[in-house]
Tab-separated table of C-alpha atoms in Angstrom:
chain	number	residue	atom	x	y	z
A	1	UNK	CA	72.548	186.596	106.119
A	2	UNK	CA	74.848	184.252	108.086
A	3	UNK	CA	76.029	185.333	111.534
A	4	UNK	CA	79.560	186.698	111.843
A	5	UNK	CA	80.798	183.327	113.145
A	6	UNK	CA	79.260	181.515	110.174
A	7	UNK	CA	80.625	183.859	107.523
A	8	UNK	CA	83.854	182.553	106.044
A	9	UNK	CA	87.055	184.452	106.695
A	10	UNK	CA	89.397	184.617	103.726
A	11	UNK	CA	93.120	184.268	104.325
A	12	UNK	CA	95.081	185.588	101.373
A	13	UNK	CA	98.590	184.188	101.231
A	14	UNK	CA	99.388	180.490	101.563
A	15	UNK	CA	102.948	180.630	102.825
A	16	UNK	CA	103.849	179.314	106.261
A	17	UNK	CA	102.353	182.230	108.195
A	18	UNK	CA	99.129	182.488	106.172
A	19	UNK	CA	98.627	178.737	106.380
A	20	UNK	CA	99.237	178.694	110.141
A	21	UNK	CA	96.774	181.532	110.741
A	22	UNK	CA	94.133	179.886	108.528
A	23	UNK	CA	94.575	176.638	110.473
A	24	UNK	CA	94.179	178.492	113.773
A	25	UNK	CA	91.035	180.296	112.605
A	26	UNK	CA	89.516	176.966	111.580
A	27	UNK	CA	90.529	175.376	114.881
A	28	UNK	CA	88.707	178.203	116.643
A	29	UNK	CA	85.529	177.185	114.824
A	30	UNK	CA	85.526	179.859	112.139
A	31	UNK	CA	84.966	178.757	108.554
A	32	UNK	CA	88.204	179.788	106.854
A	33	UNK	CA	89.215	179.919	103.212
A	34	UNK	CA	92.878	179.895	102.199
A	35	UNK	CA	94.030	181.308	98.873
A	36	UNK	CA	97.523	181.590	97.399
A	37	UNK	CA	98.887	182.800	94.084
A	38	UNK	CA	100.382	179.421	93.102
A	39	UNK	CA	97.369	177.489	91.794
A	40	UNK	CA	99.367	174.271	91.525
A	41	UNK	CA	100.313	174.474	95.185
A	42	UNK	CA	96.702	175.260	96.097
A	43	UNK	CA	95.422	172.194	94.232
A	44	UNK	CA	98.027	170.028	95.979
A	45	UNK	CA	96.972	171.469	99.345
A	46	UNK	CA	93.334	170.675	98.553
A	47	UNK	CA	94.285	167.096	97.785
A	48	UNK	CA	96.578	166.321	100.757
A	49	UNK	CA	94.898	168.659	103.318
A	50	UNK	CA	98.159	170.229	104.460
A	51	UNK	CA	100.795	172.640	103.146
A	52	UNK	CA	103.586	170.161	102.383
A	53	UNK	CA	105.917	172.953	101.269
A	54	UNK	CA	105.796	175.105	104.400
A	55	UNK	CA	103.992	173.267	107.250
A	56	UNK	CA	103.976	169.565	106.397
A	57	UNK	CA	103.114	168.463	109.940
A	58	UNK	CA	100.045	170.695	110.335
A	59	UNK	CA	96.912	168.954	109.054
A	60	UNK	CA	94.021	171.148	107.936
A	61	UNK	CA	90.919	171.161	110.156
A	62	UNK	CA	87.597	170.419	108.482
A	63	UNK	CA	86.595	174.112	108.709
A	64	UNK	CA	89.528	175.127	106.471
A	65	UNK	CA	88.756	175.236	102.771
A	66	UNK	CA	91.560	175.633	100.240
A	67	UNK	CA	90.283	177.776	97.370
A	68	UNK	CA	92.425	178.199	94.231
A	69	UNK	CA	90.196	181.008	92.839
A	70	UNK	CA	90.566	184.436	94.490
A	71	UNK	CA	87.058	185.597	93.681
A	72	UNK	CA	85.590	182.419	95.193
A	73	UNK	CA	87.806	182.784	98.275
A	74	UNK	CA	86.463	186.298	98.875
A	75	UNK	CA	82.828	185.571	98.008
A	76	UNK	CA	80.705	186.157	101.109
A	77	UNK	CA	83.715	186.882	103.330
A	78	UNK	CA	83.231	189.910	105.543
A	79	UNK	CA	86.716	189.644	107.037
A	80	UNK	CA	89.854	189.208	104.967
A	81	UNK	CA	93.314	188.544	106.376
A	82	UNK	CA	96.187	189.357	104.004
A	83	UNK	CA	99.359	187.469	104.883
A	84	UNK	CA	102.034	188.192	102.298
A	85	UNK	CA	105.594	189.559	102.443
A	86	UNK	CA	105.799	193.358	102.399
A	87	UNK	CA	107.199	193.524	98.825
A	88	UNK	CA	103.967	191.858	97.593
A	89	UNK	CA	101.578	193.733	99.904
A	90	UNK	CA	100.550	196.587	97.588
A	91	UNK	CA	99.963	194.360	94.558
A	92	UNK	CA	98.009	191.875	96.672
A	93	UNK	CA	95.782	194.603	98.137
A	94	UNK	CA	95.145	195.978	94.649
A	95	UNK	CA	94.166	192.514	93.438
A	96	UNK	CA	92.016	191.738	96.482
A	97	UNK	CA	90.402	195.181	96.447
A	98	UNK	CA	88.778	194.467	93.079
A	99	UNK	CA	86.742	191.637	94.610
A	100	UNK	CA	85.850	192.897	98.093
A	101	UNK	CA	82.258	193.321	99.120
A	102	UNK	CA	81.197	196.801	100.198
A	103	UNK	CA	81.222	195.870	103.907
A	104	UNK	CA	84.397	193.745	103.894
A	105	UNK	CA	87.059	194.515	106.473
A	106	UNK	CA	90.740	193.841	105.834
A	107	UNK	CA	93.397	192.854	108.343
A	108	UNK	CA	97.002	192.063	107.562
A	109	UNK	CA	99.848	190.128	109.104
A	110	UNK	CA	102.566	191.768	107.043
A	111	UNK	CA	105.621	193.286	108.643
A	112	UNK	CA	108.277	195.593	107.329
A	113	UNK	CA	107.856	198.407	104.850
A	114	UNK	CA	107.458	198.985	101.146
A	115	UNK	CA	110.978	199.356	99.766
A	116	UNK	CA	110.111	201.719	96.898
A	117	UNK	CA	108.195	204.223	99.050
A	118	UNK	CA	109.261	203.554	102.632
A	119	UNK	CA	105.580	203.254	103.614
A	120	UNK	CA	104.472	200.934	106.388
A	121	UNK	CA	101.704	198.396	105.670
A	122	UNK	CA	98.964	200.487	107.296
A	123	UNK	CA	99.933	203.432	105.069
A	124	UNK	CA	99.855	201.276	101.940
A	125	UNK	CA	96.481	199.845	103.006
A	126	UNK	CA	95.037	203.345	103.438
A	127	UNK	CA	96.285	204.336	99.963
A	128	UNK	CA	94.743	201.282	98.326
A	129	UNK	CA	91.625	200.670	100.433
A	130	UNK	CA	90.789	204.194	101.577
A	131	UNK	CA	88.660	204.405	104.720
A	132	UNK	CA	87.680	200.710	104.807
A	133	UNK	CA	88.108	199.282	108.337
A	134	UNK	CA	91.560	197.787	108.733
A	135	UNK	CA	93.549	195.984	111.392
A	136	UNK	CA	97.045	194.674	111.915
A	137	UNK	CA	97.871	191.263	113.377
A	138	UNK	CA	101.236	190.998	115.103
A	139	UNK	CA	103.265	188.522	117.164
A	140	UNK	CA	105.578	187.477	118.716
A	141	UNK	CA	104.708	184.174	117.081
A	142	UNK	CA	106.176	181.569	114.778
A	143	UNK	CA	104.204	179.828	112.033
A	144	UNK	CA	105.421	176.359	112.960
A	145	UNK	CA	104.281	176.809	116.585
A	146	UNK	CA	100.886	178.229	115.597
A	147	UNK	CA	100.443	175.437	113.036
A	148	UNK	CA	101.236	172.885	115.741
A	149	UNK	CA	98.668	174.448	118.086
A	150	UNK	CA	101.260	175.468	120.681
A	151	UNK	CA	100.525	178.359	123.049
A	152	UNK	CA	101.471	181.761	121.709
A	153	UNK	CA	100.360	185.380	121.861
A	154	UNK	CA	99.136	187.688	119.129
A	155	UNK	CA	97.847	191.220	119.080
A	156	UNK	CA	95.193	192.644	116.787
A	157	UNK	CA	95.051	196.435	116.563
A	158	UNK	CA	92.594	198.649	114.692
A	159	UNK	CA	91.379	202.227	114.797
A	160	UNK	CA	87.888	200.785	114.316
A	161	UNK	CA	86.802	199.588	117.771
A	162	UNK	CA	84.105	197.309	116.329
A	163	UNK	CA	86.696	195.531	114.211
């Protein structure tokens, strides 16, 4: 089994924030896979090695793989980072949850709340994923600055100390 640093980390959500975080993970030496729901956009990103729609000036490091197939993006990934707007969070977790390995851990960089229920992301994650280790990634940060490699600060919080 590969070491934790060799295992790919899957970033689910290829908007500006998901792309910026995937770029930063790859810059840090972690093999990262980026998946988004728009397969046409994903194929274009594979070809040009950047996200022309959201972060055109941020080239993809070699350690960042763009993967148009969700199952392939999650295959072998112990850690998954979900980066989608809060209205899409529940549906994305339900979709991702079908393909997670037994030991996969899920973090999210989703802010706000679910409009229909008023639940916060960590509450939605608990409903969908049960007791699986979870974490939240928070700023203050901006995708363009992270994509450009500028200094910034982020916080990762989890009830699971090992995560």
